[in-house]
Amino acid sequence: MNVPADRKYTRSHEWAKQEGDLIVVGISDFAQESLGDVVFVEVPEAGREVEAGEAVAVIESVKTASDVYAPVSGKVVEANEALADEPELVNGDPYGAGWLFKIEPSDPAEFEALLGAEDYLKVIEEES
Amino acid sequence: MDFTPHTPDDVRAMLEALGMQELRELFADLPDAILEPELNLPAPLSEQEVLEHVSELAAKNAPAGKAFLGGGQRPHFIPSIIPALVQRGEFLTAYTPYQPEVSQGVLQAVFEYQTMIAELTALDASNASLYDGAAALAEGVLLALRQTRRMGVVVSQGVHPEYRQVLATYLHAVGAELRTVNLQDGLTPEMEFGDEIGAVVLQSPNFLGAIENPAPWIEAAHAARALVVYVADPLSLALLKPPGRWGADIAVGDGQPLGNPMNFGGPQFGYIAVREKLVRQLPGRLVSQTHDVDGRRGYVLALAAREQHIRRAKAKSNITTNAQLTALMGAMHLATLGPDGFAEVAKASVARAHALAAELIRLPGVELVTPEPFFNEFALRLPRPVQSVRALLAERGLHAAAPVSQEYGENIALFAATERHGDSDLHELVQAMGEVLS
Amino acid sequence: MKRDFPVLFERSRAGRRGTLPPAPPEVDLASLLGGDNLREAPPRLPEVDELTVVRHYTNLSRRQVGVDTNFYPLGSCTMKYNPRVNEAASALFAELHPYQDPDTAQGALQIMYELQGYLAEITGMDAVTLQPAAGAHGELTGMLLIRAYHESRGEGEQRRVVLVPDSAHGSNPATASMAGYEVQEVPSGPDGEVDLDALRAALGPQVAAIMLTNPNTLGLFERKILELIDAAHDQGVQLYYDGANLNAIMGWARPGDMGFDVIHLNLHKTFSTPHGGGGPGSGPVGAKAHLAPFLPLPLVKREDGRYLLDYDRPQSIGRMRSFYGNFGVMVRAYVYIRMLGAEGLKKASAMAVLNANYLRKKLAEVGYRIPYDRLCKHEFIAQPPGGLKALDVAKALLDYGYHPPTIYFPLIVKEAMMIEPTETESQETLDEYVSAMAEIARRGLEDPEWIAHTPYHTPVRRLDEVAANRKPVLRWRPEGED
C-alpha cells in the first residue's frame, strides 16, 4: 500500500500536505482503492470556512458516497476543478493530480497533530 | 380467496422439512401476549362476489367523464392503446429496475420519458417521476434551497392552493421560511427578492387559469441569485412558451392531462425537470444510457449515490417508489399523439374553454375573474354560493363549478373544458347554469 | 452481432401520425393566448404511427421481467402475485374528479372510509390516513405526526434525535432528516436484533422517536420488542413502525398491540397492488389516538349515513399530497382485503413465513451460508458459498430465469442476499429455485470465469455503470446535436 512519508494523514483516510502557507488535502491510496471507481467529486467552494473534522467534500462511486473531512480548520482557498471532468484522477493519482482542495490553516498545531505515515499504516492494518 | 398455491399436503411436507407439525410454530418467536389477535373484518368474498360488491359501490358515484371541473385535473381522451399496453404484466408487475439486464423495458421507457419531459419543458434533464404535482413542487423547492444554501422561499398565490399547502408542510419540517405573495387582479405582481431567498415559485397558467408573464419574476429572482421553480400543466406546454425558454431553472407539474384517468385525484404522476447544473441535486430515480460488455446500447439507474438506499440520512430525498407506471402512460400518450396531435388536443381544449367562458359570462350576475389571456381553465364569480351551484348542477348530471378557496374571493368557481366537450355538452351546461342561477 | 434496440425517437418520420384527435375548432391561438406567450417550436416528440407505438412498447415489455413472468424473491419488496381483479375493480372508478360534489362520489368515499377502518384493525391503530403516495411518503407523514405531538407538549425544541438501527432501510434515516431530525444509529447485537443495552443507553430526553422494522431487515422478529418499547415510552420517546415487512405477521400480531405509536403501510407490497416498475404505490399511515389529531387533511368521516371529507382538524400537520392520495391504488387494496378477510390475511402471512423458512433450510442444505440461522419470518439473509460474490450469483440467476434477491442489503452483512419468496409461490417453484442456486454455486466455484461474466442470455449483458455515472446521458438527442 502506497503511503508517502512526505505528508500527514487522518484516521478517516485523508492526507494533508504542507505547500507553502497552505495545506493540500486529498484521500489516500487505501481510500480510493476501497471506494472503487470514483464517478463524481463534490468539492467545497473557495472561501468557505471549515472546522477540522467537518464534512466538506463528497466522493461518489457507483454504489457508495463518502464524506471527506477537513483535516485542519481554516479557509478553503482552492478546489481541484479538474475533478469535475475527470473524477478518475482520484483513482489514478490520489497523491498528485487527484488532490481535492487547499486550506489556509487557522491553527498550525492541528497539522502537526495529524498522523505520520507509519501511524497511518497501522490504521490501515487495523481496518483490513 | 387468498391466492396461495399450498395444498394441505404441501403444507404438511414443508412443515416436516422444518421439523414442525403446526403453522403456529412458525410464530413461536412472537410474545404470547400479542399473539393471534381477533381481527374484525368482513367475511371473505370470491372474485365474482367482490366485483359485484365493488360495482355496487361504483354505481353510487356519478362518473365525471364530461366534468367541467378544473384545478389541474380534467377529463381528457385516453387512446385505447394506453390501457392495453400498460396492463402488460411485465410493466405492471415489475419492481424498480435494480437489475438492468432484465429491466431494459422499463429503463428505456423511462429514458424516453425523460427525453419527452426535457423537450416539453425546454430544460436539460428530467428524473423518472415523482408522486404528483404537489410533491414535485415541494421537491423542486427543496432542491433549490440545497443548491443556493438558503432557507427563504417566495411563492405566488397563483400556485395551486393544495400544492402550496403541501409545500408548507415540507418546508416547516426543515425550518425554511415560506412567504406567499397575493395575486393582484388575478396575476402575480412584480417584485424584488432579498438575498435570503433561495427559491421563487410561480405557476402559469396559474390556479385561476390566467397565463402569467413570468419574465419579471424570473429576472428579479436571478438578480437575487435565487432559483425559479415554474409550475406548468404539461398540456399547456404543447402551445405555450416553455419554462426553460422563459429562463426558469426548475419546472414541475402534474402529469394527469397526459394519458392518465382522473381516478378521484390519483394516482397520476409528478414531473420535475432542471438545468444541467442541477442534475446531481435531483431527487429520485434517474436513468442513463450506457453500453454493455458487448458494446450494445443499454440503460441503467444512474447517480444512485444521491439516493436514500446509499446516502441514508444525507440523501437528497427519502423517495424510493415514485410513479413509474403512470409516467409510462404519459410517455405512451405523447408518443401516440406526436407533436401535431398533442397540439391539436391542447388547441381544442383552449377553444372549448374560451367558447364556454364567452357563453357563461352572459348569464346575469356571472363575472369572469380570470384576466385574459387564459388557457383551458377559468374562474367565475357566481351570484350564489358555489357549493350549492355545484350540487344543483350535479342533480342534473353535470359536474362543474369547483369551489375556489375563500383566499381568492367570495363565490368563485373554477371551470374547465377539454377536447372531450362537444358543442352540445357546452350548450347543456350553459342552459343548466342559466336555470340554476335564476 | 445484435443490433441496438431503437429508441422511439429513432423511429420517427416527419409528418407521420399516430392516434388522430378530432379536428380542433378553428381558432386564432395568438389572439386567445397572446402572441408573445406562444411556443416558437413544437416539442420534438416522436412522429410515429399507432402500430409502431404498440410494437415498440410491446417489444420493450419483452425486455422486462415482472412477477407475471418470473419468480421474483426480491427481499423487502414483497413481490407477491398482483391479482387482476384489482385492476378490473379499480377501472370502475377511473372517471371520478376530485372536486366533484362529494354527494356524487359516495361509493368512492365509502371505500376510503372502510379501508381506513380495515387498516386500523389489521395494524391495531386508532386512526388511518390514506393520503401518502408511497412508503417513504408515509414515513415522512408519520415522523411529522411525532414531531407535531412533541411540539404540542412543548418538547419540540428538546427532542431533536431519532434513533435508527444500523440494519434499517435507507429511507428511515433519509426520512428523519427530511422531518428535520438528527439521526443516531443504534447497533445490532450478534443475534441480529437491536442491542437493547445500546438502545437504553441512547435513550433520553433529547430523543423524539425510534424507527423500527419488525420483523427487521434480516427477517428476524425482534423478540424483546415489548421490553424495548416500554423502555422507550418511559422516556417519552415515540415508536415508529416501518410497515415494509408487515406481510410477515398479518393476523398473527399487530404493531399497535406491540406498543407502536405510528405505522406506515405499503399497499404495493403487503396488499397486492402492483409495483408498476417503481410505482405508483400508496403509503397509508396509522396512528394511536394521541397522534390522531395531527393526521393530514382531509380524512374521510361518516356522518348521518353520509361520507364526507373532514377538513376541520385544527391540529393537523397540513397536507402531504394534492387531493386524497392514490385512490386507484386504495381500491385495489380494498378488493384484496375483502377477498381474503381475516382468515385469508392470516393464512397469507403463514404461507409467506412457511415459504421463507423452507427456502432458508433448503438453501443451507446446498451450501449457502445463513448468517442468522434461526426461525425467520417472511424473508432471510443468505451468503454465497466459498467466496463467491453475491453480485455474481445474482447475475447468474438471470440466465436461469429468476429475478435475483436484494443484494448488499442490509449493510451489516457482507455479501448479503436478502430473499423473500412471498406466499404466492408453490413448493415446486421453491425447489426448482434451490436447484438453480445449487448449480450456480457449483459451476461458479468450478469456473470463476464463467460466473464473473454472467449473464449471457439476457437482452443486454453487464452494463457499464461507471460510464453512466461519470458522464450520464439522461436524454436522447438526434445525431450531431450536442
Short mmCIF file of C-alpha atoms in Angstrom, two decimals, chain C residues 25-358:
data_model
loop_
_atom_site.label_atom_id
_atom_site.label_comp_id
_atom_site.label_asym_id
_atom_site.label_seq_id
_atom_site.Cartn_x
_atom_site.Cartn_y
_atom_site.Cartn_z
CA PRO C 25 -62.21 24.14 -33.86
CA GLU C 26 -60.55 26.80 -35.97
CA VAL C 27 -59.41 29.50 -33.58
CA ASP C 28 -56.67 32.08 -33.62
CA LEU C 29 -54.34 30.95 -30.86
CA ALA C 30 -52.28 34.13 -30.95
CA SER C 31 -55.33 36.21 -30.11
CA LEU C 32 -56.69 33.78 -27.49
CA LEU C 33 -53.38 33.14 -25.73
CA GLY C 34 -51.28 36.20 -26.59
CA GLY C 35 -48.71 36.08 -29.38
CA ASP C 36 -45.72 36.53 -27.05
CA ASN C 37 -46.81 33.58 -24.96
CA LEU C 38 -46.76 31.04 -27.76
CA ARG C 39 -44.18 28.36 -28.15
CA GLU C 40 -41.79 29.11 -31.00
CA ALA C 41 -41.21 25.48 -32.00
CA PRO C 42 -43.23 22.42 -31.04
CA PRO C 43 -41.66 19.94 -28.60
CA ARG C 44 -39.75 17.31 -30.54
CA LEU C 45 -41.92 14.31 -29.77
CA PRO C 46 -41.67 11.16 -31.87
CA GLU C 47 -43.77 11.15 -35.06
CA VAL C 48 -44.86 7.54 -35.39
CA ASP C 49 -47.92 5.56 -36.46
CA GLU C 50 -50.03 3.73 -33.92
CA LEU C 51 -48.81 0.24 -34.77
CA THR C 52 -45.22 1.37 -34.31
CA VAL C 53 -46.13 2.65 -30.84
CA VAL C 54 -47.81 -0.66 -29.99
CA ARG C 55 -44.88 -2.73 -31.26
CA HIS C 56 -42.35 -0.50 -29.56
CA TYR C 57 -43.87 -0.84 -26.12
CA THR C 58 -44.82 -4.48 -26.57
CA ASN C 59 -41.25 -5.31 -27.51
CA LEU C 60 -39.91 -3.19 -24.68
CA SER C 61 -42.09 -5.19 -22.33
CA ARG C 62 -40.43 -8.35 -23.64
CA ARG C 63 -37.13 -6.91 -22.44
CA GLN C 64 -38.52 -6.74 -18.91
CA VAL C 65 -39.35 -9.28 -16.24
CA GLY C 66 -42.08 -8.98 -13.63
CA VAL C 67 -43.92 -11.20 -11.16
CA ASP C 68 -46.17 -12.22 -14.04
CA THR C 69 -43.20 -13.72 -15.90
CA ASN C 70 -40.64 -14.87 -13.32
CA PHE C 71 -40.13 -15.87 -9.69
CA TYR C 72 -39.08 -12.57 -8.08
CA PRO C 73 -37.84 -13.14 -4.49
CA LEU C 74 -36.61 -9.57 -4.04
CA GLY C 75 -36.13 -9.12 -0.30
CA SER C 76 -38.03 -6.34 1.42
CA CYS C 77 -40.20 -5.76 -1.66
CA THR C 78 -42.89 -8.45 -1.17
CA MET C 79 -43.24 -9.34 -4.84
CA LYS C 80 -46.40 -11.39 -4.47
CA TYR C 81 -48.93 -12.03 -7.18
CA ASN C 82 -50.96 -8.94 -8.13
CA PRO C 83 -54.49 -10.21 -8.77
CA ARG C 84 -56.04 -8.97 -11.99
CA VAL C 85 -59.38 -8.48 -10.27
CA ASN C 86 -57.75 -5.49 -8.56
CA GLU C 87 -57.23 -3.88 -11.94
CA ALA C 88 -60.77 -4.57 -13.07
CA ALA C 89 -62.19 -3.09 -9.88
CA SER C 90 -60.03 0.00 -9.96
CA ALA C 91 -61.05 0.77 -13.55
CA LEU C 92 -64.65 1.22 -12.35
CA PHE C 93 -63.59 4.42 -10.58
CA ALA C 94 -61.36 5.97 -13.23
CA GLU C 95 -63.67 8.80 -14.22
CA LEU C 96 -64.15 10.50 -10.89
CA HIS C 97 -62.96 14.06 -10.45
CA PRO C 98 -61.54 15.02 -7.03
CA TYR C 99 -63.60 18.22 -6.97
CA GLN C 100 -66.96 16.76 -7.93
CA ASP C 101 -69.71 17.13 -5.32
CA PRO C 102 -68.91 14.57 -2.58
CA ASP C 103 -72.57 13.50 -2.69
CA THR C 104 -71.86 12.18 -6.20
CA ALA C 105 -68.82 10.23 -5.04
CA GLN C 106 -70.29 8.39 -2.06
CA GLY C 107 -69.14 4.99 -3.31
CA ALA C 108 -65.54 6.16 -3.59
CA LEU C 109 -65.64 7.82 -0.18
CA GLN C 110 -67.18 4.69 1.33
CA ILE C 111 -64.27 2.62 0.04
CA MET C 112 -61.82 5.07 1.59
CA TYR C 113 -63.71 5.15 4.86
CA GLU C 114 -63.92 1.37 5.10
CA LEU C 115 -60.30 0.92 4.07
CA GLN C 116 -59.23 3.35 6.81
CA GLY C 117 -61.09 1.08 9.23
CA TYR C 118 -59.71 -2.19 7.88
CA LEU C 119 -56.13 -0.96 8.02
CA ALA C 120 -56.62 0.33 11.56
CA GLU C 121 -57.97 -3.09 12.52
CA ILE C 122 -55.15 -5.03 10.86
CA THR C 123 -52.43 -2.87 12.46
CA GLY C 124 -54.05 -2.20 15.84
CA MET C 125 -54.11 1.57 15.34
CA ASP C 126 -56.85 4.07 16.19
CA ALA C 127 -56.92 6.22 13.05
CA VAL C 128 -55.59 5.97 9.50
CA THR C 129 -54.85 8.46 6.72
CA LEU C 130 -54.71 7.19 3.16
CA GLN C 131 -53.09 10.32 1.75
CA PRO C 132 -49.39 9.37 1.45
CA ALA C 133 -48.47 8.30 -2.07
CA ALA C 134 -45.83 5.69 -1.22
CA GLY C 135 -43.99 4.11 1.68
CA ALA C 136 -41.36 6.82 2.11
CA HIS C 137 -44.08 9.46 1.85
CA GLY C 138 -45.91 7.66 4.64
CA GLU C 139 -42.71 7.58 6.69
CA LEU C 140 -42.39 11.35 6.37
CA THR C 141 -46.04 11.80 7.32
CA GLY C 142 -45.59 9.58 10.37
CA MET C 143 -42.47 11.37 11.55
CA LEU C 144 -44.19 14.73 11.15
CA LEU C 145 -47.03 13.45 13.35
CA ILE C 146 -44.49 12.61 16.02
CA ARG C 147 -42.85 16.00 15.65
CA ALA C 148 -46.20 17.81 15.93
CA TYR C 149 -47.01 15.75 19.01
CA HIS C 150 -43.77 16.71 20.77
CA GLU C 151 -44.26 20.34 19.74
CA SER C 152 -47.78 20.30 21.19
CA ARG C 153 -46.30 19.26 24.53
CA GLY C 154 -43.62 21.92 24.43
CA GLU C 155 -40.87 19.35 23.82
CA GLY C 156 -40.26 20.13 20.16
CA GLU C 157 -37.02 22.03 20.78
CA GLN C 158 -35.65 19.49 23.18
CA ARG C 159 -36.33 16.25 21.28
CA ARG C 160 -34.06 16.54 18.25
CA VAL C 161 -32.76 13.00 17.76
CA VAL C 162 -34.25 9.98 16.01
CA LEU C 163 -32.75 6.55 16.69
CA VAL C 164 -32.49 4.15 13.78
CA PRO C 165 -30.97 0.64 13.89
CA ASP C 166 -27.95 0.07 11.64
CA SER C 167 -29.96 -2.60 9.79
CA ALA C 168 -32.76 -0.16 8.85
CA HIS C 169 -34.00 0.63 5.35
CA GLY C 170 -32.15 3.68 4.00
CA SER C 171 -35.42 5.53 3.72
CA ASN C 172 -35.68 5.65 7.55
CA PRO C 173 -32.67 7.89 8.18
CA ALA C 174 -33.44 9.87 5.00
CA THR C 175 -36.98 10.45 6.29
CA ALA C 176 -35.81 11.51 9.72
CA SER C 177 -33.56 14.10 8.06
CA MET C 178 -36.42 15.41 5.90
CA ALA C 179 -38.52 15.71 9.04
CA GLY C 180 -35.82 17.96 10.48
CA TYR C 181 -34.22 15.47 12.87
CA GLU C 182 -30.69 14.36 13.62
CA VAL C 183 -30.17 10.65 13.08
CA GLN C 184 -28.33 8.41 15.52
CA GLU C 185 -27.63 4.80 14.57
CA VAL C 186 -28.14 2.02 17.09
CA PRO C 187 -26.05 -1.12 16.58
CA SER C 188 -27.50 -4.58 16.16
CA GLY C 189 -26.37 -7.28 18.53
CA PRO C 190 -24.71 -10.56 17.48
CA ASP C 191 -28.18 -12.18 17.30
CA GLY C 192 -29.21 -9.70 14.57
CA GLU C 193 -31.68 -7.93 16.81
CA VAL C 194 -31.45 -4.42 18.19
CA ASP C 195 -28.96 -4.32 21.05
CA LEU C 196 -31.27 -3.47 23.94
CA ASP C 197 -28.48 -2.19 26.18
CA ALA C 198 -27.11 0.07 23.47
CA LEU C 199 -30.61 1.32 22.85
CA ARG C 200 -31.27 2.03 26.52
CA ALA C 201 -28.00 3.95 26.66
CA ALA C 202 -29.04 6.06 23.70
CA LEU C 203 -32.49 6.92 25.10
CA GLY C 204 -33.04 10.21 26.83
CA PRO C 205 -34.96 13.48 26.86
CA GLN C 206 -33.30 14.51 23.57
CA VAL C 207 -34.78 11.56 21.67
CA ALA C 208 -38.00 12.10 19.72
CA ALA C 209 -38.55 8.66 18.22
CA ILE C 210 -37.21 5.25 17.33
CA MET C 211 -37.87 3.95 13.82
CA LEU C 212 -38.10 0.16 13.71
CA THR C 213 -39.00 -2.56 11.26
CA ASN C 214 -40.32 -5.72 12.89
CA PRO C 215 -39.53 -8.31 11.66
CA ASN C 216 -36.34 -6.43 10.89
CA THR C 217 -34.50 -6.35 7.58
CA LEU C 218 -32.74 -9.61 8.46
CA GLY C 219 -36.18 -11.19 8.55
CA LEU C 220 -35.93 -11.72 12.30
CA PHE C 221 -38.66 -10.89 14.76
CA GLU C 222 -37.36 -8.56 17.49
CA ARG C 223 -38.09 -10.84 20.43
CA LYS C 224 -37.53 -8.17 23.06
CA ILE C 225 -39.94 -5.78 21.38
CA LEU C 226 -42.29 -5.30 24.35
CA GLU C 227 -39.43 -4.55 26.73
CA LEU C 228 -37.83 -2.24 24.19
CA ILE C 229 -41.00 -0.25 23.65
CA ASP C 230 -41.65 0.06 27.39
CA ALA C 231 -38.13 1.41 27.89
CA ALA C 232 -38.68 3.99 25.15
CA HIS C 233 -42.12 5.06 26.33
CA ASP C 234 -40.77 5.53 29.86
CA GLN C 235 -38.58 8.28 28.41
CA GLY C 236 -41.35 9.90 26.38
CA VAL C 237 -39.97 8.50 23.13
CA GLN C 238 -42.41 7.63 20.30
CA LEU C 239 -42.20 4.36 18.39
CA TYR C 240 -42.38 4.37 14.60
CA TYR C 241 -43.17 1.12 12.76
CA ASP C 242 -41.90 0.77 9.20
CA GLY C 243 -44.59 -1.44 7.65
CA ALA C 244 -42.47 -2.71 4.77
CA ASN C 245 -42.35 -6.13 6.43
CA LEU C 246 -45.95 -6.39 7.60
CA ASN C 247 -46.52 -9.32 5.25
CA ALA C 248 -44.84 -11.50 7.88
CA ILE C 249 -47.36 -11.03 10.66
CA MET C 250 -50.83 -10.13 9.37
CA GLY C 251 -53.36 -11.70 11.68
CA TRP C 252 -50.59 -13.08 13.92
CA ALA C 253 -49.65 -9.88 15.71
CA ARG C 254 -50.40 -6.19 15.44
CA PRO C 255 -47.84 -3.36 15.69
CA GLY C 256 -50.39 -1.42 17.74
CA ASP C 257 -50.55 -4.22 20.30
CA MET C 258 -46.76 -4.28 20.48
CA GLY C 259 -46.95 -0.64 21.56
CA PHE C 260 -46.02 1.20 18.38
CA ASP C 261 -47.48 4.71 18.15
CA VAL C 262 -47.43 5.21 14.40
CA ILE C 263 -47.05 2.97 11.35
CA HIS C 264 -46.92 3.28 7.61
CA LEU C 265 -48.01 0.54 5.23
CA ASN C 266 -47.03 -0.19 1.66
CA LEU C 267 -50.21 -1.17 -0.14
CA HIS C 268 -47.99 -2.04 -3.14
CA LYS C 269 -46.16 -4.65 -1.08
CA THR C 270 -48.38 -6.18 1.56
CA PHE C 271 -51.78 -5.59 -0.04
CA SER C 272 -51.03 -6.94 -3.51
CA THR C 273 -51.26 -3.76 -5.58
CA PRO C 274 -48.80 -3.84 -8.49
CA HIS C 275 -45.49 -2.07 -8.19
CA GLY C 276 -45.53 -0.90 -11.81
CA GLY C 277 -41.74 -0.84 -12.21
CA GLY C 278 -41.46 1.78 -9.47
CA GLY C 279 -44.91 3.00 -8.50
CA PRO C 280 -47.48 4.36 -8.13
CA GLY C 281 -47.76 2.96 -4.64
CA SER C 282 -49.71 4.05 -1.62
CA GLY C 283 -48.41 4.50 1.93
CA PRO C 284 -51.27 4.86 4.43
CA VAL C 285 -50.31 5.88 7.96
CA GLY C 286 -51.94 4.58 11.12
CA ALA C 287 -51.69 6.38 14.43
CA LYS C 288 -52.66 5.85 18.03
CA ALA C 289 -55.27 8.19 19.47
CA HIS C 290 -52.76 10.66 20.91
CA LEU C 291 -51.30 11.26 17.43
CA ALA C 292 -54.60 11.19 15.52
CA PRO C 293 -55.35 14.93 15.86
CA PHE C 294 -52.23 15.65 13.82
CA LEU C 295 -53.10 13.45 10.81
CA PRO C 296 -53.02 15.27 7.44
CA LEU C 297 -56.01 16.96 5.82
CA PRO C 298 -58.55 15.72 4.86
CA LEU C 299 -59.75 12.47 6.48
CA VAL C 300 -62.88 10.67 5.36
CA LYS C 301 -65.58 10.51 8.02
CA ARG C 302 -69.14 9.25 8.23
CA GLU C 303 -71.99 11.38 9.49
CA ASP C 304 -75.70 10.53 9.32
CA GLY C 305 -75.07 7.79 6.79
CA ARG C 306 -73.10 10.15 4.51
CA TYR C 307 -69.39 10.06 3.80
CA LEU C 308 -67.59 13.34 3.77
CA LEU C 309 -64.15 14.90 3.68
CA ASP C 310 -63.20 16.34 7.06
CA TYR C 311 -61.07 19.47 6.82
CA ASP C 312 -61.93 20.70 10.31
CA ARG C 313 -58.80 19.44 12.01
CA PRO C 314 -57.03 22.41 13.60
CA GLN C 315 -54.02 20.44 14.89
CA SER C 316 -53.30 18.72 11.58
CA ILE C 317 -49.76 18.80 10.18
CA GLY C 318 -51.39 20.03 6.95
CA ARG C 319 -51.41 18.44 3.57
CA MET C 320 -48.96 15.80 2.32
CA ARG C 321 -50.36 15.38 -1.17
CA SER C 322 -52.82 17.04 -3.52
CA PHE C 323 -56.39 15.71 -3.37
CA TYR C 324 -56.90 12.49 -1.36
CA GLY C 325 -53.96 10.23 -2.19
CA ASN C 326 -53.60 7.42 -4.74
CA PHE C 327 -57.25 6.42 -4.72
CA GLY C 328 -56.89 3.93 -7.59
CA VAL C 329 -54.35 2.00 -5.51
CA MET C 330 -56.67 2.08 -2.49
CA VAL C 331 -59.43 0.36 -4.49
CA ARG C 332 -57.05 -2.48 -5.33
CA ALA C 333 -56.06 -2.96 -1.68
CA TYR C 334 -59.69 -2.76 -0.61
CA VAL C 335 -60.59 -5.57 -3.02
CA TYR C 336 -57.69 -7.66 -1.75
CA ILE C 337 -58.72 -7.30 1.89
CA ARG C 338 -62.35 -8.08 1.05
CA MET C 339 -61.32 -11.24 -0.78
CA LEU C 340 -59.00 -12.54 1.91
CA GLY C 341 -60.82 -11.50 5.05
CA ALA C 342 -59.21 -12.04 8.45
CA GLU C 343 -58.52 -15.74 7.89
CA GLY C 344 -57.07 -15.18 4.41
CA LEU C 345 -54.69 -12.49 5.61
CA LYS C 346 -53.55 -14.72 8.42
CA LYS C 347 -53.03 -17.60 6.04
CA ALA C 348 -51.15 -15.39 3.57
CA SER C 349 -48.66 -14.42 6.28
CA ALA C 350 -48.34 -18.02 7.45
CA MET C 351 -47.58 -19.23 3.92
CA ALA C 352 -45.12 -16.37 3.40
CA VAL C 353 -43.27 -17.40 6.56
CA LEU C 354 -43.51 -21.08 5.71
CA ASN C 355 -42.03 -20.46 2.24
CA ALA C 356 -39.21 -18.34 3.64
CA ASN C 357 -38.23 -20.90 6.29
CA TYR C 358 -38.45 -23.77 3.82
#
